[in-house]
Amino acid sequence: MASHSASEGIQGWGVPIASGYFTIPIVNRAKSGSSARSWIRDGFWYNTKQLLKSGDYVVIELGHNDGGGPNASTQRGSVVGEGSETVKVTLANGTSEVVHTFN
């Protein structure tokens, strides 16, 4: 999860882990407020993949910002369901995106 300023009183679990909980190098690539959709769409997953080397592990926790459905004004909600349902949406910038369930 993303780090926040101390005045906000919140932080994600990636902050203490990256601060020395483990004796291995930790890279926290979180983006506050992102969802599974926006993290991929905005290039954060692509940029993370560029840093990976053989033997690296990736831990991703997404889903807590995915509410509101695929057509929510936040443009980050997923499709409700337990199968392989999809919905094609048009984003505010006019581009199309296929939104999936996450089962």
PDB file of N, CA and C in Angstrom:
ATOM      1  N   MET A   1       0.828  -1.179   0.000  1.00  0.00           N
ATOM      2  CA  MET A   1       0.000   0.000   0.000  1.00  0.00           C
ATOM      3  C   MET A   1       0.868   1.237   0.000  1.00  0.00           C
ATOM      4  N   ALA A   2       0.273   2.300  -0.364  1.00  0.00           N
ATOM      5  CA  ALA A   2       1.021   3.546  -0.521  1.00  0.00           C
ATOM      6  C   ALA A   2       1.302   4.211   0.815  1.00  0.00           C
ATOM      7  N   SER A   3       2.386   4.936   0.827  1.00  0.00           N
ATOM      8  CA  SER A   3       2.702   5.705   2.031  1.00  0.00           C
ATOM      9  C   SER A   3       1.964   7.036   1.981  1.00  0.00           C
ATOM     10  N   HIS A   4       1.717   7.589   3.129  1.00  0.00           N
ATOM     11  CA  HIS A   4       1.041   8.877   3.277  1.00  0.00           C
ATOM     12  C   HIS A   4       1.876   9.738   4.207  1.00  0.00           C
ATOM     13  N   SER A   5       1.582  11.014   4.226  1.00  0.00           N
ATOM     14  CA  SER A   5       2.298  11.878   5.166  1.00  0.00           C
ATOM     15  C   SER A   5       1.867  11.543   6.589  1.00  0.00           C
ATOM     16  N   ALA A   6       2.757  11.786   7.541  1.00  0.00           N
ATOM     17  CA  ALA A   6       2.467  11.469   8.943  1.00  0.00           C
ATOM     18  C   ALA A   6       1.236  12.212   9.431  1.00  0.00           C
ATOM     19  N   SER A   7       0.961  13.385   8.889  1.00  0.00           N
ATOM     20  CA  SER A   7      -0.188  14.166   9.349  1.00  0.00           C
ATOM     21  C   SER A   7      -1.510  13.516   8.992  1.00  0.00           C
ATOM     22  N   GLU A   8      -1.523  12.625   8.003  1.00  0.00           N
ATOM     23  CA  GLU A   8      -2.752  11.937   7.629  1.00  0.00           C
ATOM     24  C   GLU A   8      -3.105  10.829   8.610  1.00  0.00           C
ATOM     25  N   GLY A   9      -2.107  10.293   9.310  1.00  0.00           N
ATOM     26  CA  GLY A   9      -2.363   9.246  10.283  1.00  0.00           C
ATOM     27  C   GLY A   9      -2.670   7.891   9.687  1.00  0.00           C
ATOM     28  N   ILE A  10      -2.391   7.700   8.403  1.00  0.00           N
ATOM     29  CA  ILE A  10      -2.646   6.407   7.768  1.00  0.00           C
ATOM     30  C   ILE A  10      -1.439   6.013   6.929  1.00  0.00           C
ATOM     31  N   GLN A  11      -1.309   4.717   6.728  1.00  0.00           N
ATOM     32  CA  GLN A  11      -0.305   4.198   5.801  1.00  0.00           C
ATOM     33  C   GLN A  11      -0.663   2.764   5.482  1.00  0.00           C
ATOM     34  N   GLY A  12      -0.174   2.290   4.363  1.00  0.00           N
ATOM     35  CA  GLY A  12      -0.421   0.920   3.966  1.00  0.00           C
ATOM     36  C   GLY A  12       0.577  -0.034   4.584  1.00  0.00           C
ATOM     37  N   TRP A  13       0.291  -1.323   4.461  1.00  0.00           N
ATOM     38  CA  TRP A  13       1.164  -2.330   5.065  1.00  0.00           C
ATOM     39  C   TRP A  13       2.525  -2.400   4.390  1.00  0.00           C
ATOM     40  N   GLY A  14       2.673  -1.875   3.182  1.00  0.00           N
ATOM     41  CA  GLY A  14       3.965  -1.872   2.506  1.00  0.00           C
ATOM     42  C   GLY A  14       4.992  -0.976   3.171  1.00  0.00           C
ATOM     43  N   VAL A  15       4.535   0.038   3.896  1.00  0.00           N
ATOM     44  CA  VAL A  15       5.462   0.979   4.535  1.00  0.00           C
ATOM     45  C   VAL A  15       6.268   0.309   5.641  1.00  0.00           C
ATOM     46  N   PRO A  16       5.635  -0.327   6.645  1.00  0.00           N
ATOM     47  CA  PRO A  16       6.457  -0.953   7.684  1.00  0.00           C
ATOM     48  C   PRO A  16       7.275  -2.140   7.167  1.00  0.00           C
ATOM     49  N   ILE A  17       6.763  -2.857   6.190  1.00  0.00           N
ATOM     50  CA  ILE A  17       7.521  -3.982   5.639  1.00  0.00           C
ATOM     51  C   ILE A  17       8.787  -3.461   4.974  1.00  0.00           C
ATOM     52  N   ALA A  18       8.668  -2.392   4.205  1.00  0.00           N
ATOM     53  CA  ALA A  18       9.826  -1.818   3.519  1.00  0.00           C
ATOM     54  C   ALA A  18      10.772  -1.102   4.479  1.00  0.00           C
ATOM     55  N   SER A  19      10.313  -0.854   5.695  1.00  0.00           N
ATOM     56  CA  SER A  19      11.132  -0.126   6.671  1.00  0.00           C
ATOM     57  C   SER A  19      11.983  -1.048   7.537  1.00  0.00           C
ATOM     58  N   GLY A  20      12.176  -2.281   7.138  1.00  0.00           N
ATOM     59  CA  GLY A  20      13.092  -3.142   7.861  1.00  0.00           C
ATOM     60  C   GLY A  20      12.479  -4.355   8.517  1.00  0.00           C
ATOM     61  N   TYR A  21      11.232  -4.675   8.222  1.00  0.00           N
ATOM     62  CA  TYR A  21      10.598  -5.853   8.801  1.00  0.00           C
ATOM     63  C   TYR A  21      11.301  -7.124   8.329  1.00  0.00           C
ATOM     64  N   PHE A  22      11.750  -7.110   7.078  1.00  0.00           N
ATOM     65  CA  PHE A  22      12.467  -8.249   6.512  1.00  0.00           C
ATOM     66  C   PHE A  22      13.919  -7.858   6.258  1.00  0.00           C
ATOM     67  N   THR A  23      14.757  -8.861   6.085  1.00  0.00           N
ATOM     68  CA  THR A  23      16.167  -8.592   5.808  1.00  0.00           C
ATOM     69  C   THR A  23      16.474  -8.667   4.307  1.00  0.00           C
ATOM     70  N   ILE A  24      15.436  -8.692   3.494  1.00  0.00           N
ATOM     71  CA  ILE A  24      15.605  -8.686   2.047  1.00  0.00           C
ATOM     72  C   ILE A  24      15.178  -7.320   1.505  1.00  0.00           C
ATOM     73  N   PRO A  25      15.680  -6.933   0.347  1.00  0.00           N
ATOM     74  CA  PRO A  25      15.258  -5.646  -0.224  1.00  0.00           C
ATOM     75  C   PRO A  25      13.768  -5.663  -0.568  1.00  0.00           C
ATOM     76  N   ILE A  26      13.061  -4.614  -0.203  1.00  0.00           N
ATOM     77  CA  ILE A  26      11.630  -4.458  -0.488  1.00  0.00           C
ATOM     78  C   ILE A  26      11.447  -3.175  -1.295  1.00  0.00           C
ATOM     79  N   VAL A  27      10.690  -3.269  -2.379  1.00  0.00           N
ATOM     80  CA  VAL A  27      10.361  -2.089  -3.172  1.00  0.00           C
ATOM     81  C   VAL A  27       8.847  -1.919  -3.120  1.00  0.00           C
ATOM     82  N   ASN A  28       8.387  -0.832  -2.541  1.00  0.00           N
ATOM     83  CA  ASN A  28       6.960  -0.547  -2.406  1.00  0.00           C
ATOM     84  C   ASN A  28       6.531   0.299  -3.595  1.00  0.00           C
ATOM     85  N   ARG A  29       5.778  -0.297  -4.533  1.00  0.00           N
ATOM     86  CA  ARG A  29       5.360   0.388  -5.757  1.00  0.00           C
ATOM     87  C   ARG A  29       3.888   0.793  -5.713  1.00  0.00           C
ATOM     88  N   ALA A  30       3.318   0.876  -4.526  1.00  0.00           N
ATOM     89  CA  ALA A  30       1.897   1.178  -4.382  1.00  0.00           C
ATOM     90  C   ALA A  30       1.577   2.602  -4.800  1.00  0.00           C
ATOM     91  N   LYS A  31       0.318   2.802  -5.207  1.00  0.00           N
ATOM     92  CA  LYS A  31      -0.199   4.118  -5.561  1.00  0.00           C
ATOM     93  C   LYS A  31      -1.512   4.309  -4.824  1.00  0.00           C
ATOM     94  N   SER A  32      -1.525   5.225  -3.883  1.00  0.00           N
ATOM     95  CA  SER A  32      -2.719   5.461  -3.072  1.00  0.00           C
ATOM     96  C   SER A  32      -3.930   5.755  -3.948  1.00  0.00           C
ATOM     97  N   GLY A  33      -5.041   5.081  -3.624  1.00  0.00           N
ATOM     98  CA  GLY A  33      -6.291   5.311  -4.337  1.00  0.00           C
ATOM     99  C   GLY A  33      -6.452   4.523  -5.618  1.00  0.00           C
ATOM    100  N   SER A  34      -5.438   3.762  -6.005  1.00  0.00           N
ATOM    101  CA  SER A  34      -5.567   3.012  -7.250  1.00  0.00           C
ATOM    102  C   SER A  34      -6.353   1.727  -7.032  1.00  0.00           C
ATOM    103  N   SER A  35      -6.929   1.256  -8.100  1.00  0.00           N
ATOM    104  CA  SER A  35      -7.655  -0.010  -8.093  1.00  0.00           C
ATOM    105  C   SER A  35      -6.914  -0.969  -9.010  1.00  0.00           C
ATOM    106  N   ALA A  36      -7.412  -2.187  -9.119  1.00  0.00           N
ATOM    107  CA  ALA A  36      -6.804  -3.121 -10.066  1.00  0.00           C
ATOM    108  C   ALA A  36      -6.822  -2.514 -11.463  1.00  0.00           C
ATOM    109  N   ARG A  37      -7.939  -1.922 -11.838  1.00  0.00           N
ATOM    110  CA  ARG A  37      -8.060  -1.303 -13.167  1.00  0.00           C
ATOM    111  C   ARG A  37      -7.104  -0.142 -13.348  1.00  0.00           C
ATOM    112  N   SER A  38      -7.137   0.808 -12.424  1.00  0.00           N
ATOM    113  CA  SER A  38      -6.335   2.019 -12.623  1.00  0.00           C
ATOM    114  C   SER A  38      -4.842   1.749 -12.471  1.00  0.00           C
ATOM    115  N   TRP A  39      -4.466   0.801 -11.626  1.00  0.00           N
ATOM    116  CA  TRP A  39      -3.045   0.490 -11.438  1.00  0.00           C
ATOM    117  C   TRP A  39      -2.449  -0.059 -12.728  1.00  0.00           C
ATOM    118  N   ILE A  40      -3.228  -0.870 -13.434  1.00  0.00           N
ATOM    119  CA  ILE A  40      -2.778  -1.399 -14.724  1.00  0.00           C
ATOM    120  C   ILE A  40      -2.888  -0.325 -15.798  1.00  0.00           C
ATOM    121  N   ARG A  41      -4.047   0.322 -15.886  1.00  0.00           N
ATOM    122  CA  ARG A  41      -4.294   1.322 -16.933  1.00  0.00           C
ATOM    123  C   ARG A  41      -3.304   2.482 -16.866  1.00  0.00           C
ATOM    124  N   ASP A  42      -2.933   2.911 -15.668  1.00  0.00           N
ATOM    125  CA  ASP A  42      -2.052   4.070 -15.505  1.00  0.00           C
ATOM    126  C   ASP A  42      -0.566   3.720 -15.586  1.00  0.00           C
ATOM    127  N   GLY A  43      -0.255   2.460 -15.901  1.00  0.00           N
ATOM    128  CA  GLY A  43       1.116   2.073 -16.168  1.00  0.00           C
ATOM    129  C   GLY A  43       1.931   1.607 -14.974  1.00  0.00           C
ATOM    130  N   PHE A  44       1.319   1.527 -13.792  1.00  0.00           N
ATOM    131  CA  PHE A  44       2.097   1.122 -12.619  1.00  0.00           C
ATOM    132  C   PHE A  44       2.553  -0.333 -12.700  1.00  0.00           C
ATOM    133  N   TRP A  45       1.719  -1.231 -13.232  1.00  0.00           N
ATOM    134  CA  TRP A  45       2.138  -2.625 -13.377  1.00  0.00           C
ATOM    135  C   TRP A  45       3.229  -2.732 -14.437  1.00  0.00           C
ATOM    136  N   TYR A  46       3.074  -2.044 -15.552  1.00  0.00           N
ATOM    137  CA  TYR A  46       4.104  -2.064 -16.597  1.00  0.00           C
ATOM    138  C   TYR A  46       5.444  -1.585 -16.026  1.00  0.00           C
ATOM    139  N   ASN A  47       5.444  -0.483 -15.307  1.00  0.00           N
ATOM    140  CA  ASN A  47       6.678   0.050 -14.733  1.00  0.00           C
ATOM    141  C   ASN A  47       7.283  -0.900 -13.701  1.00  0.00           C
ATOM    142  N   THR A  48       6.443  -1.573 -12.939  1.00  0.00           N
ATOM    143  CA  THR A  48       6.931  -2.536 -11.954  1.00  0.00           C
ATOM    144  C   THR A  48       7.590  -3.721 -12.661  1.00  0.00           C
ATOM    145  N   LYS A  49       6.955  -4.220 -13.715  1.00  0.00           N
ATOM    146  CA  LYS A  49       7.522  -5.359 -14.450  1.00  0.00           C
ATOM    147  C   LYS A  49       8.897  -5.035 -15.017  1.00  0.00           C
ATOM    148  N   GLN A  50       9.131  -3.788 -15.373  1.00  0.00           N
ATOM    149  CA  GLN A  50      10.428  -3.407 -15.935  1.00  0.00           C
ATOM    150  C   GLN A  50      11.554  -3.544 -14.907  1.00  0.00           C
ATOM    151  N   LEU A  51      11.233  -3.516 -13.623  1.00  0.00           N
ATOM    152  CA  LEU A  51      12.230  -3.619 -12.564  1.00  0.00           C
ATOM    153  C   LEU A  51      12.542  -5.051 -12.149  1.00  0.00           C
ATOM    154  N   LEU A  52      11.697  -6.004 -12.561  1.00  0.00           N
ATOM    155  CA  LEU A  52      11.829  -7.380 -12.090  1.00  0.00           C
ATOM    156  C   LEU A  52      13.015  -8.095 -12.706  1.00  0.00           C
ATOM    157  N   LYS A  53      13.631  -8.917 -11.867  1.00  0.00           N
ATOM    158  CA  LYS A  53      14.736  -9.761 -12.295  1.00  0.00           C
ATOM    159  C   LYS A  53      14.403 -11.202 -11.913  1.00  0.00           C
ATOM    160  N   SER A  54      15.062 -12.146 -12.531  1.00  0.00           N
ATOM    161  CA  SER A  54      14.864 -13.548 -12.217  1.00  0.00           C
ATOM    162  C   SER A  54      15.057 -13.769 -10.716  1.00  0.00           C
ATOM    163  N   GLY A  55      14.122 -14.478 -10.091  1.00  0.00           N
ATOM    164  CA  GLY A  55      14.193 -14.757  -8.661  1.00  0.00           C
ATOM    165  C   GLY A  55      13.423 -13.773  -7.805  1.00  0.00           C
ATOM    166  N   ASP A  56      12.949 -12.665  -8.388  1.00  0.00           N
ATOM    167  CA  ASP A  56      12.159 -11.693  -7.628  1.00  0.00           C
ATOM    168  C   ASP A  56      10.770 -12.251  -7.327  1.00  0.00           C
ATOM    169  N   TYR A  57      10.184 -11.795  -6.238  1.00  0.00           N
ATOM    170  CA  TYR A  57       8.805 -12.108  -5.881  1.00  0.00           C
ATOM    171  C   TYR A  57       8.003 -10.825  -5.943  1.00  0.00           C
ATOM    172  N   VAL A  58       6.737 -10.946  -6.338  1.00  0.00           N
ATOM    173  CA  VAL A  58       5.834  -9.799  -6.377  1.00  0.00           C
ATOM    174  C   VAL A  58       4.625 -10.117  -5.509  1.00  0.00           C
ATOM    175  N   VAL A  59       4.317  -9.221  -4.580  1.00  0.00           N
ATOM    176  CA  VAL A  59       3.121  -9.338  -3.753  1.00  0.00           C
ATOM    177  C   VAL A  59       2.248  -8.133  -4.080  1.00  0.00           C
ATOM    178  N   ILE A  60       1.040  -8.409  -4.549  1.00  0.00           N
ATOM    179  CA  ILE A  60       0.120  -7.336  -4.917  1.00  0.00           C
ATOM    180  C   ILE A  60      -1.168  -7.526  -4.139  1.00  0.00           C
ATOM    181  N   GLU A  61      -1.641  -6.478  -3.539  1.00  0.00           N
ATOM    182  CA  GLU A  61      -2.931  -6.492  -2.845  1.00  0.00           C
ATOM    183  C   GLU A  61      -3.784  -5.416  -3.483  1.00  0.00           C
ATOM    184  N   LEU A  62      -4.806  -5.863  -4.204  1.00  0.00           N
ATOM    185  CA  LEU A  62      -5.737  -4.939  -4.847  1.00  0.00           C
ATOM    186  C   LEU A  62      -7.155  -5.359  -4.503  1.00  0.00           C
ATOM    187  N   GLY A  63      -8.070  -4.501  -4.729  1.00  0.00           N
ATOM    188  CA  GLY A  63      -9.475  -4.831  -4.548  1.00  0.00           C
ATOM    189  C   GLY A  63     -10.217  -3.883  -3.626  1.00  0.00           C
ATOM    190  N   HIS A  64      -9.533  -3.280  -2.671  1.00  0.00           N
ATOM    191  CA  HIS A  64     -10.226  -2.427  -1.715  1.00  0.00           C
ATOM    192  C   HIS A  64     -10.696  -1.114  -2.328  1.00  0.00           C
ATOM    193  N   ASN A  65     -10.173  -0.702  -3.478  1.00  0.00           N
ATOM    194  CA  ASN A  65     -10.636   0.505  -4.158  1.00  0.00           C
ATOM    195  C   ASN A  65     -11.420   0.189  -5.424  1.00  0.00           C
ATOM    196  N   ASP A  66     -11.843  -1.067  -5.585  1.00  0.00           N
ATOM    197  CA  ASP A  66     -12.494  -1.500  -6.817  1.00  0.00           C
ATOM    198  C   ASP A  66     -14.020  -1.418  -6.763  1.00  0.00           C
ATOM    199  N   GLY A  67     -14.570  -0.858  -5.704  1.00  0.00           N
ATOM    200  CA  GLY A  67     -16.029  -0.807  -5.554  1.00  0.00           C
ATOM    201  C   GLY A  67     -16.685   0.207  -6.469  1.00  0.00           C
ATOM    202  N   GLY A  68     -18.001   0.130  -6.529  1.00  0.00           N
ATOM    203  CA  GLY A  68     -18.776   1.096  -7.286  1.00  0.00           C
ATOM    204  C   GLY A  68     -19.222   0.631  -8.650  1.00  0.00           C
ATOM    205  N   GLY A  69     -18.715  -0.504  -9.087  1.00  0.00           N
ATOM    206  CA  GLY A  69     -19.114  -1.024 -10.387  1.00  0.00           C
ATOM    207  C   GLY A  69     -18.295  -0.439 -11.526  1.00  0.00           C
ATOM    208  N   PRO A  70     -18.428  -1.047 -12.693  1.00  0.00           N
ATOM    209  CA  PRO A  70     -17.584  -0.671 -13.825  1.00  0.00           C
ATOM    210  C   PRO A  70     -17.858   0.725 -14.387  1.00  0.00           C
ATOM    211  N   ASN A  71     -19.041   1.263 -14.151  1.00  0.00           N
ATOM    212  CA  ASN A  71     -19.393   2.573 -14.705  1.00  0.00           C
ATOM    213  C   ASN A  71     -19.347   3.694 -13.678  1.00  0.00           C
ATOM    214  N   ALA A  72     -18.768   3.440 -12.514  1.00  0.00           N
ATOM    215  CA  ALA A  72     -18.684   4.474 -11.478  1.00  0.00           C
ATOM    216  C   ALA A  72     -17.844   5.645 -11.963  1.00  0.00           C
ATOM    217  N   SER A  73     -18.115   6.822 -11.456  1.00  0.00           N
ATOM    218  CA  SER A  73     -17.400   8.023 -11.889  1.00  0.00           C
ATOM    219  C   SER A  73     -15.909   7.967 -11.564  1.00  0.00           C
ATOM    220  N   THR A  74     -15.513   7.132 -10.604  1.00  0.00           N
ATOM    221  CA  THR A  74     -14.089   6.994 -10.270  1.00  0.00           C
ATOM    222  C   THR A  74     -13.309   6.259 -11.353  1.00  0.00           C
ATOM    223  N   GLN A  75     -14.006   5.563 -12.229  1.00  0.00           N
ATOM    224  CA  GLN A  75     -13.419   4.773 -13.312  1.00  0.00           C
ATOM    225  C   GLN A  75     -12.444   3.720 -12.795  1.00  0.00           C
ATOM    226  N   ARG A  76     -12.780   3.135 -11.637  1.00  0.00           N
ATOM    227  CA  ARG A  76     -11.897   2.111 -11.104  1.00  0.00           C
ATOM    228  C   ARG A  76     -12.638   0.883 -10.577  1.00  0.00           C
ATOM    229  N   GLY A  77     -13.958   0.845 -10.624  1.00  0.00           N
ATOM    230  CA  GLY A  77     -14.724  -0.284 -10.101  1.00  0.00           C
ATOM    231  C   GLY A  77     -14.668  -1.499 -11.011  1.00  0.00           C
ATOM    232  N   SER A  78     -14.779  -2.673 -10.408  1.00  0.00           N
ATOM    233  CA  SER A  78     -14.775  -3.916 -11.180  1.00  0.00           C
ATOM    234  C   SER A  78     -16.212  -4.409 -11.361  1.00  0.00           C
ATOM    235  N   VAL A  79     -16.362  -5.465 -12.151  1.00  0.00           N
ATOM    236  CA  VAL A  79     -17.663  -6.067 -12.408  1.00  0.00           C
ATOM    237  C   VAL A  79     -17.983  -7.006 -11.253  1.00  0.00           C
ATOM    238  N   VAL A  80     -19.210  -6.940 -10.764  1.00  0.00           N
ATOM    239  CA  VAL A  80     -19.646  -7.823  -9.693  1.00  0.00           C
ATOM    240  C   VAL A  80     -19.937  -9.194 -10.291  1.00  0.00           C
ATOM    241  N   GLY A  81     -19.450 -10.227  -9.663  1.00  0.00           N
ATOM    242  CA  GLY A  81     -19.716 -11.573 -10.139  1.00  0.00           C
ATOM    243  C   GLY A  81     -18.642 -12.526  -9.690  1.00  0.00           C
ATOM    244  N   GLU A  82     -18.886 -13.792  -9.954  1.00  0.00           N
ATOM    245  CA  GLU A  82     -17.938 -14.823  -9.554  1.00  0.00           C
ATOM    246  C   GLU A  82     -17.449 -15.631 -10.729  1.00  0.00           C
ATOM    247  N   GLY A  83     -17.763 -15.206 -11.911  1.00  0.00           N
ATOM    248  CA  GLY A  83     -17.361 -15.949 -13.098  1.00  0.00           C
ATOM    249  C   GLY A  83     -16.409 -15.140 -13.950  1.00  0.00           C
ATOM    250  N   SER A  84     -16.658 -15.185 -15.241  1.00  0.00           N
ATOM    251  CA  SER A  84     -15.781 -14.489 -16.180  1.00  0.00           C
ATOM    252  C   SER A  84     -16.544 -13.388 -16.919  1.00  0.00           C
ATOM    253  N   GLU A  85     -17.477 -12.749 -16.205  1.00  0.00           N
ATOM    254  CA  GLU A  85     -18.261 -11.683 -16.816  1.00  0.00           C
ATOM    255  C   GLU A  85     -17.379 -10.478 -17.149  1.00  0.00           C
ATOM    256  N   THR A  86     -17.728  -9.791 -18.221  1.00  0.00           N
ATOM    257  CA  THR A  86     -17.032  -8.576 -18.606  1.00  0.00           C
ATOM    258  C   THR A  86     -18.045  -7.507 -18.994  1.00  0.00           C
ATOM    259  N   VAL A  87     -17.625  -6.255 -18.894  1.00  0.00           N
ATOM    260  CA  VAL A  87     -18.426  -5.116 -19.333  1.00  0.00           C
ATOM    261  C   VAL A  87     -17.485  -4.166 -20.063  1.00  0.00           C
ATOM    262  N   LYS A  88     -17.884  -3.727 -21.254  1.00  0.00           N
ATOM    263  CA  LYS A  88     -17.086  -2.752 -21.986  1.00  0.00           C
ATOM    264  C   LYS A  88     -17.591  -1.362 -21.608  1.00  0.00           C
ATOM    265  N   VAL A  89     -16.669  -0.504 -21.167  1.00  0.00           N
ATOM    266  CA  VAL A  89     -17.030   0.854 -20.746  1.00  0.00           C
ATOM    267  C   VAL A  89     -16.230   1.862 -21.563  1.00  0.00           C
ATOM    268  N   THR A  90     -16.781   3.078 -21.622  1.00  0.00           N
ATOM    269  CA  THR A  90     -16.060   4.179 -22.250  1.00  0.00           C
ATOM    270  C   THR A  90     -15.611   5.124 -21.149  1.00  0.00           C
ATOM    271  N   LEU A  91     -14.326   5.387 -21.092  1.00  0.00           N
ATOM    272  CA  LEU A  91     -13.761   6.263 -20.070  1.00  0.00           C
ATOM    273  C   LEU A  91     -14.008   7.727 -20.418  1.00  0.00           C
ATOM    274  N   ALA A  92     -13.779   8.608 -19.462  1.00  0.00           N
ATOM    275  CA  ALA A  92     -14.016  10.043 -19.648  1.00  0.00           C
ATOM    276  C   ALA A  92     -13.201  10.605 -20.815  1.00  0.00           C
ATOM    277  N   ASN A  93     -12.035  10.010 -21.091  1.00  0.00           N
ATOM    278  CA  ASN A  93     -11.204  10.513 -22.183  1.00  0.00           C
ATOM    279  C   ASN A  93     -11.599   9.922 -23.539  1.00  0.00           C
ATOM    280  N   GLY A  94     -12.673   9.103 -23.564  1.00  0.00           N
ATOM    281  CA  GLY A  94     -13.185   8.545 -24.811  1.00  0.00           C
ATOM    282  C   GLY A  94     -12.650   7.174 -25.172  1.00  0.00           C
ATOM    283  N   THR A  95     -11.663   6.679 -24.459  1.00  0.00           N
ATOM    284  CA  THR A  95     -11.136   5.349 -24.759  1.00  0.00           C
ATOM    285  C   THR A  95     -12.033   4.270 -24.160  1.00  0.00           C
ATOM    286  N   SER A  96     -11.973   3.097 -24.742  1.00  0.00           N
ATOM    287  CA  SER A  96     -12.765   1.961 -24.254  1.00  0.00           C
ATOM    288  C   SER A  96     -11.892   1.069 -23.394  1.00  0.00           C
ATOM    289  N   GLU A  97     -12.552   0.392 -22.461  1.00  0.00           N
ATOM    290  CA  GLU A  97     -11.853  -0.538 -21.566  1.00  0.00           C
ATOM    291  C   GLU A  97     -12.798  -1.691 -21.263  1.00  0.00           C
ATOM    292  N   VAL A  98     -12.295  -2.904 -21.290  1.00  0.00           N
ATOM    293  CA  VAL A  98     -13.079  -4.073 -20.905  1.00  0.00           C
ATOM    294  C   VAL A  98     -12.790  -4.351 -19.436  1.00  0.00           C
ATOM    295  N   VAL A  99     -13.846  -4.357 -18.622  1.00  0.00           N
ATOM    296  CA  VAL A  99     -13.728  -4.553 -17.184  1.00  0.00           C
ATOM    297  C   VAL A  99     -14.177  -5.972 -16.861  1.00  0.00           C
ATOM    298  N   HIS A 100     -13.406  -6.651 -15.993  1.00  0.00           N
ATOM    299  CA  HIS A 100     -13.637  -8.055 -15.678  1.00  0.00           C
ATOM    300  C   HIS A 100     -14.056  -8.237 -14.216  1.00  0.00           C
ATOM    301  N   THR A 101     -14.638  -9.422 -13.951  1.00  0.00           N
ATOM    302  CA  THR A 101     -14.786  -9.862 -12.571  1.00  0.00           C
ATOM    303  C   THR A 101     -13.425 -10.345 -12.099  1.00  0.00           C
ATOM    304  N   PHE A 102     -13.238 -10.409 -10.815  1.00  0.00           N
ATOM    305  CA  PHE A 102     -11.999 -10.953 -10.265  1.00  0.00           C
ATOM    306  C   PHE A 102     -12.362 -12.085  -9.351  1.00  0.00           C
ATOM    307  N   ASN A 103     -12.334 -13.311  -9.902  1.00  0.00           N
ATOM    308  CA  ASN A 103     -12.702 -14.483  -9.116  1.00  0.00           C
ATOM    309  C   ASN A 103     -11.505 -15.284  -8.741  1.00  0.00           C
TER     310      ASN A 103
END
